[in-house]
Amino acid sequence: MKLIMRADDLGFSEAVNLGIYKAVKDGVITSVGIMTNMEQAYAGYELLKDFDIALGQHTNICAGRPLTDPKLIPSLVQENGEFYSSREIRNRQVDTVVVEEAEREIEAQYLRFKEMTGRDPDYFECHAVISQNFFTALKNVAKKYGLFYENILFDQEFEKENNIYGITMAKLNEKMLYDPKEYVENNLDFIKNHDISVMVFHPGYLDQYILEHSSFTLIRAMECDFLCSKWLKDWLKNNKIELTDFRKVKNG
């Protein structure tokens, strides 16, 4: 039984970058997704570029500004040129994401990834927005460039075809926190019953940008500490769980 420990949101802010760096250097994170449209994206990449991890594109259409001219993607942006927030998109009664517009921005973020790293992402997935039109656009761009599109939890066909199964994220309390030890313990049977499983985390530290632009605040520091903990490392060892990453398991 193998487990991918995925960290999302590299590039979201300077503090998030530092927390993810900590979770890779001293913790158990094996795969990290970059939000290439964000101002701190390249700085985050510089922190992690020499680590032996999978580096993916955490495609983002709900934070910061797009790489595409906002006039070309009106379904994705507010009047000020910034993306609509994930909360605004979630609260809509219908899926207003226009596939062709999403494709433009996804492709721009992919090309920025290649510009930053000199290579293709090891995996290709999305940040926060649950939209079938967005998923369709991601699949289309991935197919165009031969990328490994990963959509655990929301695409059962993907999970079956690739034998990679997503573990449902923890249910948060009123403080947007949870008990991480209880979370992994409760999912031990799931991990044992699947060849390859994925747990998704959002490690990070806090700065003013995150406090103003993300609903995930204290949870980031908590997860960073947990991912570096001796308890977790011992738990993985005692349960004979092998850590892996998307480079080693994609496409069978």
Short mmCIF file of C-alpha atoms in Angstrom, two decimals:
data_model
loop_
_atom_site.label_atom_id
_atom_site.label_comp_id
_atom_site.label_asym_id
_atom_site.label_seq_id
_atom_site.Cartn_x
_atom_site.Cartn_y
_atom_site.Cartn_z
CA MET A 1 0.00 0.00 0.00
CA LYS A 2 1.36 3.35 -1.09
CA LEU A 3 0.43 6.87 -0.06
CA ILE A 4 0.93 10.17 -1.86
CA MET A 5 1.06 13.14 0.51
CA ARG A 6 0.06 16.13 -1.61
CA ALA A 7 0.53 19.77 -0.58
CA ASP A 8 -1.46 22.40 -2.46
CA ASP A 9 -1.11 26.18 -2.90
CA LEU A 10 2.61 26.80 -3.48
CA GLY A 11 2.85 30.43 -4.57
CA PHE A 12 -0.28 31.59 -2.72
CA SER A 13 1.84 33.78 -0.43
CA GLU A 14 5.35 34.06 0.98
CA ALA A 15 4.25 32.49 4.27
CA VAL A 16 2.55 29.57 2.54
CA ASN A 17 5.72 28.96 0.53
CA LEU A 18 7.78 28.77 3.71
CA GLY A 19 5.35 26.39 5.37
CA ILE A 20 5.32 24.05 2.37
CA TYR A 21 9.12 24.19 2.27
CA LYS A 22 9.15 23.10 5.92
CA ALA A 23 6.66 20.27 5.23
CA VAL A 24 8.87 18.98 2.40
CA LYS A 25 12.26 19.43 4.10
CA ASP A 26 11.31 18.14 7.56
CA GLY A 27 8.01 16.40 6.84
CA VAL A 28 6.42 13.76 4.64
CA ILE A 29 5.07 15.74 1.67
CA THR A 30 5.93 14.03 -1.62
CA SER A 31 4.00 16.08 -4.21
CA VAL A 32 3.46 19.85 -4.39
CA GLY A 33 1.18 21.89 -6.65
CA ILE A 34 2.12 25.42 -7.82
CA MET A 35 -0.40 28.23 -8.42
CA THR A 36 1.55 29.72 -11.31
CA ASN A 37 -0.53 32.89 -11.67
CA MET A 38 0.35 34.11 -8.15
CA GLU A 39 3.10 36.64 -7.45
CA GLN A 40 4.97 34.29 -5.10
CA ALA A 41 4.92 31.32 -7.49
CA TYR A 42 8.50 31.59 -8.73
CA ALA A 43 9.84 32.20 -5.22
CA GLY A 44 8.06 29.03 -4.11
CA TYR A 45 9.54 27.06 -6.97
CA GLU A 46 13.03 28.31 -6.09
CA LEU A 47 12.59 26.97 -2.55
CA LEU A 48 11.66 23.46 -3.73
CA LYS A 49 13.37 22.96 -7.08
CA ASP A 50 16.19 20.80 -5.70
CA PHE A 51 14.02 18.43 -3.65
CA ASP A 52 13.15 14.95 -4.90
CA ILE A 53 9.39 15.51 -5.13
CA ALA A 54 6.70 15.59 -7.78
CA LEU A 55 5.87 19.13 -8.85
CA GLY A 56 2.42 19.74 -10.28
CA GLN A 57 0.28 22.57 -11.58
CA HIS A 58 -2.38 23.57 -9.06
CA THR A 59 -4.51 25.37 -11.62
CA ASN A 60 -6.22 28.38 -10.11
CA ILE A 61 -9.22 30.41 -11.29
CA CYS A 62 -10.37 31.84 -7.95
CA ALA A 63 -7.43 33.69 -6.34
CA GLY A 64 -5.39 36.65 -7.49
CA ARG A 65 -5.29 37.86 -11.08
CA PRO A 66 -5.30 35.78 -14.28
CA LEU A 67 -2.39 35.52 -16.67
CA THR A 68 -4.84 36.03 -19.55
CA ASP A 69 -6.21 39.44 -20.51
CA PRO A 70 -9.37 39.72 -18.34
CA LYS A 71 -11.32 40.96 -21.37
CA LEU A 72 -10.89 37.53 -22.95
CA ILE A 73 -12.23 35.60 -19.95
CA PRO A 74 -15.24 37.56 -18.62
CA SER A 75 -16.89 34.52 -17.02
CA LEU A 76 -13.91 34.12 -14.68
CA VAL A 77 -13.16 37.65 -13.50
CA GLN A 78 -14.68 40.55 -11.60
CA GLU A 79 -14.78 44.13 -12.88
CA ASN A 80 -11.45 44.83 -11.16
CA GLY A 81 -9.75 42.11 -13.22
CA GLU A 82 -9.32 39.67 -10.34
CA PHE A 83 -10.82 36.20 -10.28
CA TYR A 84 -14.16 35.62 -8.61
CA SER A 85 -13.59 33.91 -5.25
CA SER A 86 -14.28 30.20 -4.82
CA ARG A 87 -17.12 31.09 -2.44
CA GLU A 88 -18.79 33.27 -5.07
CA ILE A 89 -18.51 30.49 -7.66
CA ARG A 90 -19.78 27.87 -5.20
CA ASN A 91 -22.87 29.92 -4.35
CA ARG A 92 -24.06 30.10 -7.96
CA GLN A 93 -27.06 28.02 -8.96
CA VAL A 94 -25.56 27.11 -12.35
CA ASP A 95 -22.06 26.50 -13.65
CA THR A 96 -21.10 29.85 -15.20
CA VAL A 97 -17.53 28.92 -16.11
CA VAL A 98 -17.19 29.09 -19.90
CA VAL A 99 -15.08 26.15 -21.07
CA GLU A 100 -13.26 28.04 -23.83
CA GLU A 101 -12.38 30.91 -21.48
CA ALA A 102 -11.14 28.52 -18.81
CA GLU A 103 -8.99 26.78 -21.41
CA ARG A 104 -7.29 30.08 -22.26
CA GLU A 105 -6.32 30.70 -18.64
CA ILE A 106 -5.37 27.09 -17.93
CA GLU A 107 -3.09 27.06 -20.96
CA ALA A 108 -1.52 30.37 -19.89
CA GLN A 109 -0.81 28.93 -16.44
CA TYR A 110 0.66 25.81 -18.00
CA LEU A 111 2.97 27.87 -20.22
CA ARG A 112 4.04 29.89 -17.16
CA PHE A 113 4.83 26.60 -15.39
CA LYS A 114 7.08 25.60 -18.29
CA GLU A 115 8.69 29.03 -18.33
CA MET A 116 9.45 28.80 -14.60
CA THR A 117 10.61 25.20 -14.43
CA GLY A 118 11.78 24.33 -17.94
CA ARG A 119 9.60 21.22 -18.01
CA ASP A 120 6.06 19.87 -17.88
CA PRO A 121 4.25 19.46 -14.55
CA ASP A 122 4.34 15.96 -13.08
CA TYR A 123 0.59 16.21 -12.55
CA PHE A 124 -2.13 18.65 -13.51
CA GLU A 125 -5.09 19.49 -11.25
CA CYS A 126 -7.15 22.33 -9.83
CA HIS A 127 -7.57 24.65 -6.87
CA ALA A 128 -10.81 24.99 -4.85
CA VAL A 129 -13.37 25.36 -7.66
CA ILE A 130 -15.79 22.47 -8.17
CA SER A 131 -17.10 23.03 -11.70
CA GLN A 132 -17.71 20.42 -14.38
CA ASN A 133 -16.96 23.05 -17.04
CA PHE A 134 -13.64 23.80 -15.35
CA PHE A 135 -12.85 20.07 -15.17
CA THR A 136 -13.68 19.70 -18.87
CA ALA A 137 -11.35 22.58 -19.72
CA LEU A 138 -8.56 21.03 -17.65
CA LYS A 139 -8.99 17.70 -19.42
CA ASN A 140 -8.91 19.40 -22.81
CA VAL A 141 -5.68 21.28 -22.10
CA ALA A 142 -4.10 18.19 -20.56
CA LYS A 143 -4.96 16.17 -23.66
CA LYS A 144 -3.60 18.90 -25.96
CA TYR A 145 -0.19 18.85 -24.26
CA GLY A 146 -0.06 15.21 -23.12
CA LEU A 147 -0.22 16.05 -19.41
CA PHE A 148 -1.21 13.82 -16.51
CA TYR A 149 -4.57 15.24 -15.45
CA GLU A 150 -5.34 14.22 -11.86
CA ASN A 151 -8.81 14.72 -10.41
CA ILE A 152 -9.14 12.53 -7.33
CA LEU A 153 -12.44 12.63 -5.42
CA PHE A 154 -14.36 14.23 -8.31
CA ASP A 155 -13.62 11.78 -11.12
CA GLN A 156 -14.24 8.11 -10.35
CA GLU A 157 -13.20 7.10 -13.86
CA PHE A 158 -9.80 8.67 -13.28
CA GLU A 159 -9.41 6.79 -10.01
CA LYS A 160 -10.29 3.42 -11.55
CA GLU A 161 -8.20 3.93 -14.70
CA ASN A 162 -5.10 4.97 -12.77
CA ASN A 163 -5.62 2.96 -9.57
CA ILE A 164 -5.08 6.16 -7.56
CA TYR A 165 -7.76 6.96 -5.01
CA GLY A 166 -8.35 10.18 -3.15
CA ILE A 167 -9.05 10.23 0.58
CA THR A 168 -11.90 12.56 1.48
CA MET A 169 -10.63 15.71 3.15
CA ALA A 170 -11.22 16.15 6.86
CA LYS A 171 -14.48 17.63 8.10
CA LEU A 172 -13.65 20.97 9.71
CA ASN A 173 -15.13 22.34 12.92
CA GLU A 174 -16.41 25.88 13.53
CA LYS A 175 -12.82 27.11 13.84
CA MET A 176 -11.92 25.59 10.44
CA LEU A 177 -9.72 23.02 12.20
CA TYR A 178 -9.75 19.26 12.79
CA ASP A 179 -7.82 16.56 14.67
CA PRO A 180 -5.17 15.34 12.19
CA LYS A 181 -4.24 12.24 14.21
CA GLU A 182 -7.86 11.16 14.27
CA TYR A 183 -8.14 11.91 10.55
CA VAL A 184 -5.29 9.63 9.49
CA GLU A 185 -6.31 6.90 11.94
CA ASN A 186 -9.85 6.93 10.57
CA ASN A 187 -8.52 6.48 7.04
CA LEU A 188 -6.10 3.65 7.76
CA ASP A 189 -8.46 0.99 6.44
CA PHE A 190 -8.97 2.97 3.24
CA ILE A 191 -5.20 3.14 2.71
CA LYS A 192 -4.81 -0.59 3.41
CA ASN A 193 -7.58 -1.45 0.95
CA HIS A 194 -6.15 0.53 -1.98
CA ASP A 195 -2.82 0.13 -3.75
CA ILE A 196 -2.30 3.90 -4.06
CA SER A 197 -4.07 6.59 -2.03
CA VAL A 198 -3.73 10.36 -1.91
CA MET A 199 -4.07 12.65 1.09
CA VAL A 200 -4.30 16.38 0.39
CA PHE A 201 -3.00 19.02 2.80
CA HIS A 202 -2.49 22.78 2.82
CA PRO A 203 0.58 23.37 5.00
CA GLY A 204 1.77 26.92 5.44
CA TYR A 205 2.46 29.79 7.74
CA LEU A 206 0.36 32.93 7.96
CA ASP A 207 0.86 36.41 6.59
CA GLN A 208 -1.51 39.28 5.93
CA TYR A 209 -2.25 38.18 2.39
CA ILE A 210 -3.51 34.79 3.53
CA LEU A 211 -5.52 36.33 6.36
CA GLU A 212 -7.28 38.55 3.84
CA HIS A 213 -7.63 36.15 0.91
CA SER A 214 -8.11 32.61 2.23
CA SER A 215 -10.59 30.82 4.48
CA PHE A 216 -7.74 28.43 5.36
CA THR A 217 -5.69 30.20 8.04
CA LEU A 218 -4.89 28.39 11.31
CA ILE A 219 -5.34 25.05 9.58
CA ARG A 220 -2.24 25.71 7.48
CA ALA A 221 0.11 26.08 10.46
CA MET A 222 -1.52 23.13 12.21
CA GLU A 223 -1.05 20.87 9.20
CA CYS A 224 2.54 22.01 8.73
CA ASP A 225 3.34 21.02 12.31
CA PHE A 226 1.54 17.68 11.96
CA LEU A 227 3.23 16.79 8.67
CA CYS A 228 6.63 17.24 10.32
CA SER A 229 5.72 15.41 13.52
CA LYS A 230 7.45 12.32 14.87
CA TRP A 231 4.01 10.88 15.59
CA LEU A 232 3.08 10.86 11.90
CA LYS A 233 6.41 9.46 10.78
CA ASP A 234 6.14 6.66 13.35
CA TRP A 235 2.52 6.00 12.33
CA LEU A 236 3.52 5.56 8.69
CA LYS A 237 6.40 3.28 9.63
CA ASN A 238 4.42 1.18 12.10
CA ASN A 239 1.64 0.65 9.56
CA LYS A 240 4.13 -0.19 6.80
CA ILE A 241 2.81 2.57 4.54
CA GLU A 242 5.18 3.43 1.68
CA LEU A 243 5.30 7.07 0.64
CA THR A 244 5.34 7.74 -3.09
CA ASP A 245 4.58 10.56 -5.54
CA PHE A 246 2.81 11.17 -8.82
CA ARG A 247 5.96 10.74 -10.92
CA LYS A 248 6.30 7.13 -9.79
CA VAL A 249 2.70 5.99 -10.13
CA LYS A 250 1.09 7.90 -13.01
CA ASN A 251 -0.11 5.92 -16.01
CA GLY A 252 0.35 2.62 -14.19
#
